[in-house]
Amino acid sequence: MDEGERVMVRALFLLLVAFSLHADVYQTNCVSCHEKLPVSIDKYFYRYLLNYSSEKDVKRAMLEYLRKPDKQKSVMGESFINRFGVKQKSELSNGDLKKALNVYYETYKVFGKLK
Amino acid sequence: MSASKNRVTDLASSEKQTLFRFASLFALLSIIIIGGFSYMYFSAQRELMLQEKKSTLETYSKQLLQELKFLHVNFDKTQLYPRHEEYESAIFDSDKKLIFSSAPTTLRVDKILYLEDAYVTLVSIAESYYLGAKYVVVKVKDDGVWLKQTRKELIAFNVLAFVFMFVIGYALLRLFLKPMRDALALLDRFIKDTTHELNTPVSTIVANIEMIDKSMLDEKTLKKINRIDIGAKTISNIYQDLTYLTLGNKIVTKDEELDVARVIEERMDYFKSLADAKKVSLSKEIIDSPTLLMDKAKFSKLLDNLISNAIKYNKLKGSIKITLQNNVMSVEDTGVGIAKEHISKMQERYSRFNNSSGGFGLGLNIVSSIAKEYDLKIKIDSREKEWTKVSVSW
């Protein structure tokens, strides 16, 4: 293995670690809770998509909502809110929220999935 | 244009230039008008076709949206994009990023309905962004029937319009030319009438002078007779020039092998008295003696005009030298010369650049028309106030 390959392997490894760390933020702080809810986590995603269309707009709207949950701003239906209420304000830092949202978006995005 | 064929339309180059400018301007104007109309008509036809296709495309668009809605809701079960034979489609998000397309499509948000790359395309903005799709593009192949039809109509229209504009232009041109034609026609008619009336008296004078036995006359009378001879010959020359022009190609020509040197000699003899009167010396330098297949009368006319000009525009006690060598005959004088800018206009009829002596300005026009007929080349060199050299080569 020459020097170049070694560097590449190291970079790849670091990338994987970084991604798994992000995935961890998402996994521990988002999925773990949502799993227990009767509405699966992807449903929210498609709701956002329906209302905000582009990646940038979707992520921004999600971030805003997570930091400041508001009944008026919710993309979910009225009956849903009435039944489950508005979520708690997220305790995560801005950076962590963004990391978690990136993973969330990558998991459910439509790009590249249509056939 | 031959000088003799259609005298009335024999227009000078400045007038031709004016006409050419007028014609160009008119043609340009016609093209702009017809082009403008054609473009407007084409645009209108295209718009009509687009509007006809619009309702169909709107139906397709609604259908696609319904299918996208279904897909949005069931995205966890199926990811198969709805496709149809009748149309192609594409969806873009609010950042105009392509989500999916059934055929290569670029999004244009500046127009709702347009024709591009042979597709009639409709862009609609969805109220709900199913699968994130804000812009829904549906397009159908343009069959081109309207284009063929429009092209046919435009060709017909263009042909008709050009014919119409041509007729108008021609009528305008005639109107525009009329004063010019009238003036030239008047001049021609006047000359024709005058020459006709000159014929008999001039012939009588010349014939009678020739009949006088000059040895019988005393010196004083001989001098007077000589002056009459010169005057009569001058009139006779002008008369012949005018007859040549007014009768033009009706003169019967008889081409023969001419001994050019001999003709030069003959014509020099004829002009001797005229030259003497102005104290101009006539000399010749004949280096070789070529022959030329040409009508003798016409060659004489050509040479006469050159010699008579050389005498007319010479200074007192000047000289004229006629040279013949290598199929080039040149007549060189020590006269008033011609300004450079006038040389190109010299062969036009009625052009005269010197008012010191009389004349109609016909001479060189005749020379050039004869030269044209026999494919001779005329070259004029001159230095103002010093000399003029006219060379004829064949």
Coordinates of C-alpha atoms in Angstrom, one line a residue:
Chain A
M1 CA 0.0 0.0 0.0
D2 CA 1.6 3.3 -1.0
E3 CA 1.2 6.6 0.6
G4 CA -1.7 7.8 -1.6
E5 CA -3.8 4.8 -1.0
R6 CA -3.1 5.0 2.7
V7 CA -4.4 8.6 2.8
M8 CA -7.5 7.6 0.8
V9 CA -8.3 4.8 3.2
R10 CA -7.9 7.1 6.1
A11 CA -10.1 9.7 4.6
L12 CA -12.8 7.1 3.8
F13 CA -12.6 5.8 7.3
L14 CA -13.0 9.3 8.8
L15 CA -16.0 9.9 6.5
L16 CA -17.7 6.7 7.6
V17 CA -17.0 7.6 11.3
A18 CA -18.4 11.1 10.7
F19 CA -21.5 9.8 9.0
S20 CA -22.1 7.2 11.7
L21 CA -21.8 9.9 14.3
H22 CA -24.4 11.9 12.4
A23 CA -26.5 8.9 12.1
D24 CA -26.1 8.5 15.8
V25 CA -27.5 11.9 16.5
Y26 CA -30.5 11.2 14.4
Q27 CA -30.9 7.6 15.7
T28 CA -30.6 8.5 19.4
N29 CA -32.4 11.8 19.3
C30 CA -35.1 11.3 16.7
V31 CA -35.8 7.7 15.7
S32 CA -35.7 6.3 19.3
C33 CA -38.7 8.4 20.2
H34 CA -40.6 8.4 17.0
E35 CA -40.4 4.6 17.0
K36 CA -42.7 4.5 19.9
L37 CA -45.3 6.7 18.2
P38 CA -48.1 5.2 16.0
V39 CA -47.2 7.5 13.1
S40 CA -43.9 6.4 11.5
I41 CA -41.2 9.1 11.0
D42 CA -41.3 9.1 7.2
K43 CA -44.9 10.5 7.2
Y44 CA -43.7 13.8 8.6
F45 CA -41.0 14.0 5.9
Y46 CA -43.6 13.6 3.1
R47 CA -45.8 16.2 4.8
Y48 CA -42.9 18.6 4.7
L49 CA -42.1 17.7 1.2
L50 CA -45.7 18.4 0.2
N51 CA -45.5 21.9 1.7
Y52 CA -41.9 23.0 1.1
S53 CA -40.7 21.2 -2.1
S54 CA -37.0 21.8 -2.2
E55 CA -34.3 20.4 0.0
K56 CA -33.3 23.8 1.3
D57 CA -36.9 24.9 2.1
V58 CA -37.8 21.5 3.7
K59 CA -34.7 21.5 6.0
R60 CA -35.2 25.1 7.0
A61 CA -38.8 24.5 7.9
M62 CA -38.0 21.4 9.9
L63 CA -35.2 23.2 11.7
E64 CA -37.4 26.1 12.6
Y65 CA -40.1 23.8 13.8
L66 CA -37.8 21.7 15.9
R67 CA -36.4 24.8 17.6
K68 CA -39.8 26.5 18.1
P69 CA -42.7 24.0 17.8
D70 CA -45.9 25.9 17.1
K71 CA -49.4 24.6 16.4
Q72 CA -49.8 27.2 13.6
K73 CA -46.7 26.2 11.9
S74 CA -47.2 22.4 12.0
V75 CA -47.5 20.6 8.7
M76 CA -49.6 17.9 10.3
G77 CA -53.4 18.0 10.2
E78 CA -55.6 19.4 12.9
S79 CA -56.9 16.0 14.0
F80 CA -53.3 14.8 14.4
I81 CA -52.4 17.8 16.6
N82 CA -55.6 17.4 18.6
R83 CA -54.7 13.8 19.2
F84 CA -50.9 14.0 19.7
G85 CA -50.4 17.6 20.6
V86 CA -47.4 19.7 19.7
K87 CA -44.0 18.2 20.3
Q88 CA -41.5 19.5 22.9
K89 CA -38.9 22.0 21.9
S90 CA -35.7 20.2 20.9
E91 CA -32.8 20.4 23.4
L92 CA -30.2 19.7 20.7
S93 CA -27.7 22.3 19.5
N94 CA -28.2 23.9 16.2
G95 CA -25.3 21.9 14.7
D96 CA -26.7 18.6 16.0
L97 CA -30.1 19.4 14.7
K98 CA -28.7 20.1 11.3
K99 CA -26.7 16.9 11.3
A100 CA -29.8 14.9 12.3
L101 CA -31.9 16.6 9.6
N102 CA -29.2 15.8 7.0
V103 CA -29.5 12.1 7.8
Y104 CA -33.2 12.3 7.9
Y105 CA -33.4 14.0 4.5
E106 CA -30.9 11.5 3.0
T107 CA -33.0 8.6 4.3
Y108 CA -36.3 9.6 2.8
K109 CA -35.5 12.0 -0.1
V110 CA -37.2 11.3 -3.4
F111 CA -34.2 12.1 -5.6
G112 CA -32.8 9.0 -7.3
K113 CA -35.5 6.8 -6.0
L114 CA -38.1 7.1 -8.8
K115 CA -38.0 4.6 -11.5
Chain B
M1 CA -25.8 50.0 -72.6
S2 CA -25.0 50.7 -76.2
A3 CA -25.0 54.3 -77.0
S4 CA -27.0 53.8 -80.1
K5 CA -29.7 51.3 -79.0
N6 CA -31.7 53.2 -76.5
R7 CA -30.6 56.7 -76.4
V8 CA -33.3 57.9 -74.1
T9 CA -32.3 55.6 -71.3
D10 CA -28.6 56.3 -71.7
L11 CA -28.1 57.7 -68.3
A12 CA -24.9 59.0 -66.9
S13 CA -23.2 57.2 -64.1
S14 CA -24.1 59.7 -61.4
E15 CA -27.7 59.2 -62.4
K16 CA -27.3 55.5 -62.4
Q17 CA -25.9 55.8 -58.9
T18 CA -28.9 57.7 -57.8
L19 CA -31.1 55.1 -59.3
F20 CA -29.1 52.3 -57.7
R21 CA -29.4 54.0 -54.3
F22 CA -33.1 54.4 -54.8
A23 CA -33.5 50.8 -55.8
S24 CA -31.5 49.6 -52.9
L25 CA -33.3 51.7 -50.4
F26 CA -36.7 50.5 -51.8
A27 CA -35.6 46.9 -51.8
L28 CA -34.4 47.2 -48.2
L29 CA -37.6 48.8 -47.2
S30 CA -39.6 46.1 -48.9
I31 CA -37.6 43.4 -47.2
I32 CA -38.2 45.0 -43.8
I33 CA -41.9 45.4 -44.4
I34 CA -42.5 42.0 -45.8
G35 CA -40.1 40.4 -43.3
G36 CA -41.9 42.1 -40.4
F37 CA -45.3 41.0 -41.7
S38 CA -44.1 37.5 -42.2
Y39 CA -42.7 37.3 -38.7
M40 CA -45.9 38.7 -37.2
Y41 CA -48.0 36.2 -39.1
F42 CA -45.6 33.3 -38.2
S43 CA -45.8 34.3 -34.5
A44 CA -49.6 34.5 -34.6
Q45 CA -49.8 31.1 -36.2
R46 CA -47.5 29.6 -33.6
E47 CA -49.5 31.1 -30.8
L48 CA -52.7 29.8 -32.3
M49 CA -51.3 26.3 -32.5
L50 CA -50.0 26.5 -28.9
Q51 CA -53.5 27.7 -27.7
E52 CA -55.1 24.7 -29.5
K53 CA -52.7 22.3 -27.7
K54 CA -53.1 24.0 -24.4
S55 CA -56.3 22.4 -23.2
T56 CA -55.0 18.9 -24.1
L57 CA -51.8 19.6 -22.1
E58 CA -53.8 20.9 -19.2
T59 CA -55.7 17.6 -19.1
Y60 CA -52.5 15.7 -19.2
S61 CA -51.0 17.8 -16.4
K62 CA -54.0 17.2 -14.2
Q63 CA -53.8 13.5 -14.8
L64 CA -50.2 13.5 -13.9
L65 CA -50.8 15.4 -10.7
Q66 CA -53.4 12.9 -9.7
E67 CA -50.9 10.1 -10.3
L68 CA -48.2 12.0 -8.4
K69 CA -50.5 12.4 -5.5
F70 CA -51.1 8.7 -5.4
L71 CA -47.4 8.0 -5.6
H72 CA -46.7 10.5 -2.9
V73 CA -49.0 8.8 -0.5
N74 CA -47.8 5.3 -1.4
F75 CA -44.1 6.1 -1.8
D76 CA -43.1 3.5 0.6
K77 CA -44.8 0.8 -1.6
T78 CA -44.0 2.0 -5.1
Q79 CA -41.5 4.3 -6.7
L80 CA -42.7 3.8 -10.3
Y81 CA -43.0 7.2 -12.1
P82 CA -46.2 7.5 -14.1
R83 CA -45.5 7.3 -17.9
H84 CA -47.8 7.8 -20.8
E85 CA -47.5 7.3 -24.6
E86 CA -49.3 10.5 -25.4
Y87 CA -46.9 12.8 -23.6
E88 CA -43.6 13.1 -21.8
S89 CA -43.3 14.8 -18.4
A90 CA -40.9 16.0 -15.8
I91 CA -41.1 17.4 -12.3
F92 CA -38.9 20.0 -10.6
D93 CA -38.7 21.2 -7.0
S94 CA -39.1 24.8 -5.9
D95 CA -35.3 25.3 -6.5
K96 CA -35.9 24.2 -10.1
K97 CA -34.0 21.0 -9.5
L98 CA -35.1 18.1 -11.6
I99 CA -36.8 15.4 -9.5
F100 CA -37.6 13.1 -12.4
S101 CA -38.3 13.2 -16.1
S102 CA -39.5 10.7 -18.6
A103 CA -37.6 12.5 -21.4
P104 CA -34.7 15.0 -21.3
T105 CA -36.3 18.3 -20.3
T106 CA -35.0 21.6 -19.3
L107 CA -37.2 23.8 -17.2
R108 CA -38.2 27.3 -18.4
V109 CA -40.1 29.3 -15.9
D110 CA -40.3 32.5 -18.0
K111 CA -43.1 31.0 -20.1
I112 CA -46.0 28.8 -19.3
L113 CA -46.6 27.5 -22.8
Y114 CA -44.0 27.3 -25.4
L115 CA -42.5 25.4 -28.4
E116 CA -39.0 24.1 -27.9
D117 CA -37.0 21.4 -29.6
A118 CA -40.1 20.3 -31.5
Y119 CA -42.1 19.8 -28.3
V120 CA -45.1 21.8 -27.2
T121 CA -44.5 22.3 -23.5
L122 CA -46.7 23.3 -20.7
V123 CA -45.3 24.3 -17.3
S124 CA -47.8 24.3 -14.4
I125 CA -47.2 25.2 -10.8
A126 CA -48.7 22.7 -8.5
E127 CA -50.7 23.8 -5.4
S128 CA -49.4 20.9 -3.3
Y129 CA -45.9 19.7 -4.0
Y130 CA -46.5 15.9 -4.4
L131 CA -43.1 14.3 -4.1
G132 CA -41.7 17.8 -3.7
A133 CA -42.8 18.7 -7.3
K134 CA -43.6 22.4 -7.6
Y135 CA -43.1 22.6 -11.4
V136 CA -44.9 20.0 -13.4
V137 CA -43.9 20.0 -17.1
V138 CA -45.8 18.0 -19.7
K139 CA -44.9 18.1 -23.3
V140 CA -46.2 16.6 -26.6
K141 CA -44.3 16.2 -29.8
D142 CA -45.2 18.9 -32.3
D143 CA -46.4 17.3 -35.5
G144 CA -45.3 20.3 -37.6
V145 CA -48.5 20.4 -39.7
W146 CA -49.1 24.0 -38.7
L147 CA -45.5 24.8 -39.6
K148 CA -45.8 23.3 -43.1
Q149 CA -49.1 25.1 -43.6
T150 CA -47.7 28.4 -42.4
R151 CA -44.6 28.0 -44.5
K152 CA -46.7 27.5 -47.6
E153 CA -48.8 30.5 -46.8
L154 CA -45.7 32.6 -46.1
I155 CA -44.0 31.6 -49.4
A156 CA -47.2 32.5 -51.3
F157 CA -47.5 35.8 -49.4
N158 CA -43.9 36.7 -49.9
V159 CA -44.0 36.0 -53.6
L160 CA -47.1 38.1 -54.0
A161 CA -45.8 40.9 -51.8
F162 CA -42.5 41.0 -53.7
V163 CA -44.2 41.2 -57.0
F164 CA -46.5 43.9 -55.7
M165 CA -43.6 45.9 -54.2
F166 CA -41.6 45.4 -57.5
V167 CA -44.5 46.8 -59.5
I168 CA -44.8 49.7 -57.1
G169 CA -41.1 50.3 -57.2
Y170 CA -41.0 50.1 -60.9
A171 CA -43.8 52.6 -61.2
L172 CA -42.1 54.9 -58.7
L173 CA -38.8 54.6 -60.6
R174 CA -40.4 55.5 -63.9
L175 CA -42.0 58.5 -62.2
F176 CA -38.6 59.4 -60.7
L177 CA -36.9 59.0 -64.1
K178 CA -39.4 60.9 -66.2
P179 CA -37.9 64.4 -65.9
M180 CA -34.4 63.0 -66.7
R181 CA -35.7 61.0 -69.6
D182 CA -37.6 63.9 -70.9
A183 CA -34.6 66.1 -70.8
L184 CA -32.4 63.6 -72.7
A185 CA -35.2 62.9 -75.2
L186 CA -35.5 66.6 -75.9
L187 CA -31.8 67.0 -76.5
D188 CA -31.7 63.9 -78.7
R189 CA -34.7 65.1 -80.7
F190 CA -33.2 68.5 -81.1
I191 CA -30.0 67.1 -82.4
K192 CA -31.8 64.8 -84.8
D193 CA -33.8 67.6 -86.3
T194 CA -30.8 69.9 -86.5
T195 CA -28.6 67.3 -88.2
H196 CA -31.3 66.6 -90.7
E197 CA -31.5 70.2 -91.7
L198 CA -27.7 70.5 -91.8
N199 CA -27.1 67.7 -94.2
T200 CA -27.8 69.4 -97.5
P201 CA -26.0 72.8 -97.0
V202 CA -22.9 71.2 -95.5
S203 CA -22.6 68.7 -98.3
T204 CA -23.1 71.5 -100.9
I205 CA -20.3 73.6 -99.3
V206 CA -17.8 70.8 -99.0
A207 CA -18.5 69.5 -102.5
N208 CA -18.2 72.9 -104.0
I209 CA -15.0 73.8 -102.3
E210 CA -13.5 70.5 -103.5
M211 CA -14.5 71.5 -107.1
I212 CA -12.7 74.8 -107.0
D213 CA -9.5 74.8 -108.9
K214 CA -7.2 76.2 -106.4
S215 CA -4.3 76.9 -108.8
M216 CA -6.5 79.6 -110.4
L217 CA -6.9 81.6 -107.2
D218 CA -4.8 84.4 -105.9
E219 CA -3.3 84.1 -102.5
K220 CA -5.8 86.2 -100.7
T221 CA -8.8 84.3 -102.1
L222 CA -7.0 81.0 -101.4
K223 CA -6.7 81.9 -97.8
K224 CA -10.3 82.7 -97.6
I225 CA -11.3 79.5 -99.4
N226 CA -9.1 77.6 -97.0
R227 CA -10.9 79.1 -94.0
I228 CA -14.2 78.2 -95.6
D229 CA -12.8 74.7 -96.1
I230 CA -11.9 74.5 -92.5
G231 CA -15.2 75.8 -91.3
A232 CA -17.1 73.4 -93.6
K233 CA -15.0 70.4 -92.4
T234 CA -15.6 71.3 -88.8
I235 CA -19.3 71.4 -89.4
S236 CA -19.1 68.2 -91.5
N237 CA -17.3 66.5 -88.6
I238 CA -19.9 67.5 -86.1
Y239 CA -22.6 66.5 -88.6
Q240 CA -21.1 63.1 -89.0
D241 CA -20.8 62.6 -85.3
L242 CA -24.4 63.5 -84.8
T243 CA -25.5 61.3 -87.6
Y244 CA -23.5 58.4 -86.2
L245 CA -25.2 58.8 -82.8
T246 CA -28.7 59.5 -84.0
L247 CA -28.7 56.8 -86.7
G248 CA -26.7 54.6 -84.5
N249 CA -26.5 51.0 -85.5
K250 CA -28.6 51.5 -88.5
I251 CA -25.4 52.4 -90.3
V252 CA -24.4 49.4 -92.4
T253 CA -21.0 48.2 -91.4
K254 CA -18.6 46.4 -93.7
D255 CA -15.7 45.0 -91.8
E256 CA -12.4 44.6 -93.7
E257 CA -8.7 44.1 -93.0
L258 CA -7.7 47.7 -92.4
D259 CA -4.2 49.0 -93.1
V260 CA -4.2 51.2 -90.0
A261 CA -1.1 53.2 -91.0
R262 CA -2.8 54.2 -94.2
V263 CA -5.9 55.3 -92.6
I264 CA -3.9 57.4 -90.2
E265 CA -2.2 59.0 -93.1
E266 CA -5.5 59.7 -94.8
R267 CA -7.1 61.3 -91.7
M268 CA -4.0 63.4 -91.0
D269 CA -4.3 64.8 -94.5
Y270 CA -7.9 65.5 -93.9
F271 CA -7.2 67.4 -90.7
K272 CA -4.1 69.2 -92.0
S273 CA -6.0 72.4 -92.8
L274 CA -7.7 72.4 -89.4
A275 CA -4.4 71.9 -87.6
D276 CA -2.7 74.5 -89.7
A277 CA -5.4 77.0 -88.8
K278 CA -4.4 76.6 -85.2
K279 CA -0.8 76.4 -86.0
V280 CA -0.7 72.9 -84.5
S281 CA 1.9 70.5 -86.0
L282 CA 0.8 67.0 -86.8
S283 CA 3.4 64.2 -86.8
K284 CA 3.3 60.5 -86.9
E285 CA 5.5 57.7 -85.8
I286 CA 4.6 54.4 -87.3
I287 CA 6.9 51.7 -86.0
D288 CA 5.1 48.7 -87.4
S289 CA 2.0 48.5 -89.5
P290 CA -0.6 46.2 -88.1
T291 CA -3.9 45.4 -89.6
L292 CA -7.3 45.5 -87.9
L293 CA -10.6 43.8 -88.9
M294 CA -13.0 46.7 -88.7
D295 CA -15.4 48.9 -90.7
K296 CA -13.3 51.6 -92.3
A297 CA -15.8 54.4 -91.7
K298 CA -16.1 53.6 -88.0
F299 CA -12.3 53.4 -87.5
S300 CA -12.0 56.8 -89.3
K301 CA -14.8 58.2 -87.1
L302 CA -12.9 57.0 -84.0
L303 CA -9.6 58.4 -85.2
D304 CA -11.3 61.7 -86.4
N305 CA -12.7 62.3 -83.0
L306 CA -9.3 61.7 -81.4
I307 CA -7.5 64.0 -83.8
S308 CA -10.2 66.6 -83.7
N309 CA -10.2 66.7 -79.9
A310 CA -6.4 66.9 -80.0
I311 CA -6.6 69.9 -82.3
K312 CA -9.5 71.5 -80.5
Y313 CA -8.0 71.3 -77.0
N314 CA -4.5 72.0 -78.1
K315 CA -2.7 75.3 -77.5
L316 CA -1.5 77.6 -80.2
K317 CA 1.6 76.2 -81.9
G318 CA 1.2 73.0 -80.1
S319 CA 1.8 69.6 -81.5
I320 CA 0.1 66.3 -82.0
K321 CA 1.9 63.0 -82.4
I322 CA 0.2 59.8 -83.6
T323 CA 2.1 56.7 -82.7
L324 CA 1.4 53.2 -84.0
Q325 CA 3.2 50.2 -82.5
N326 CA 2.3 46.7 -81.3
N327 CA -1.4 47.0 -82.0
V328 CA -1.5 50.2 -80.0
M329 CA -2.4 53.5 -81.6
S330 CA -2.0 56.6 -79.5
V331 CA -2.8 60.3 -80.1
E332 CA -0.8 62.6 -77.9
D333 CA -1.3 66.3 -77.8
T334 CA 0.3 69.2 -75.9
G335 CA -3.0 70.7 -74.9
V336 CA -5.0 71.7 -71.9
G337 CA -5.1 68.2 -70.3
I338 CA -7.8 66.8 -68.1
A339 CA -8.1 66.7 -64.4
K340 CA -7.7 63.3 -62.9
E341 CA -11.2 63.2 -61.4
H342 CA -12.7 63.9 -64.8
I343 CA -11.0 61.1 -66.7
S344 CA -13.5 58.4 -65.7
K345 CA -16.4 60.5 -66.8
M346 CA -14.9 61.5 -70.1
Q347 CA -16.7 58.9 -72.2
E348 CA -20.1 60.0 -71.1
R349 CA -22.2 61.8 -73.6
Y350 CA -22.5 65.5 -73.4
S351 CA -19.7 65.7 -70.8
R352 CA -17.4 68.6 -71.3
F353 CA -14.8 69.8 -68.9
N354 CA -13.5 72.8 -70.8
N355 CA -15.5 75.7 -72.0
S356 CA -12.8 77.3 -74.0
S357 CA -14.0 75.9 -77.3
G358 CA -17.4 74.9 -78.6
G359 CA -18.7 71.4 -78.9
F360 CA -21.4 69.0 -77.9
G361 CA -19.3 66.7 -75.8
L362 CA -20.1 63.8 -78.1
G363 CA -16.7 62.9 -79.4
L364 CA -15.4 60.5 -76.8
N365 CA -18.8 59.0 -76.3
I366 CA -18.7 58.0 -79.9
V367 CA -15.1 56.8 -79.5
S368 CA -16.1 54.6 -76.6
S369 CA -19.1 53.2 -78.3
I370 CA -17.2 52.2 -81.4
A371 CA -14.4 50.8 -79.2
K372 CA -17.0 48.8 -77.3
E373 CA -18.4 47.4 -80.5
Y374 CA -15.0 46.2 -81.7
D375 CA -13.7 45.3 -78.3
L376 CA -10.9 47.9 -78.4
K377 CA -9.4 49.2 -75.3
I378 CA -9.2 52.9 -74.6
K379 CA -6.8 54.4 -72.2
I380 CA -6.6 58.0 -71.3
D381 CA -3.5 59.5 -69.6
S382 CA -3.2 63.2 -69.0
R383 CA -1.5 65.9 -67.0
E384 CA -3.6 69.0 -66.6
K385 CA -2.3 72.0 -68.6
E386 CA 0.4 69.8 -70.2
W387 CA -0.6 66.9 -72.3
T388 CA -3.2 64.3 -73.0
K389 CA -2.6 60.9 -74.5
V390 CA -5.4 58.6 -75.7
S391 CA -4.3 55.1 -76.6
V392 CA -6.4 52.6 -78.5
S393 CA -5.3 49.0 -78.3
W394 CA -6.6 45.8 -79.8

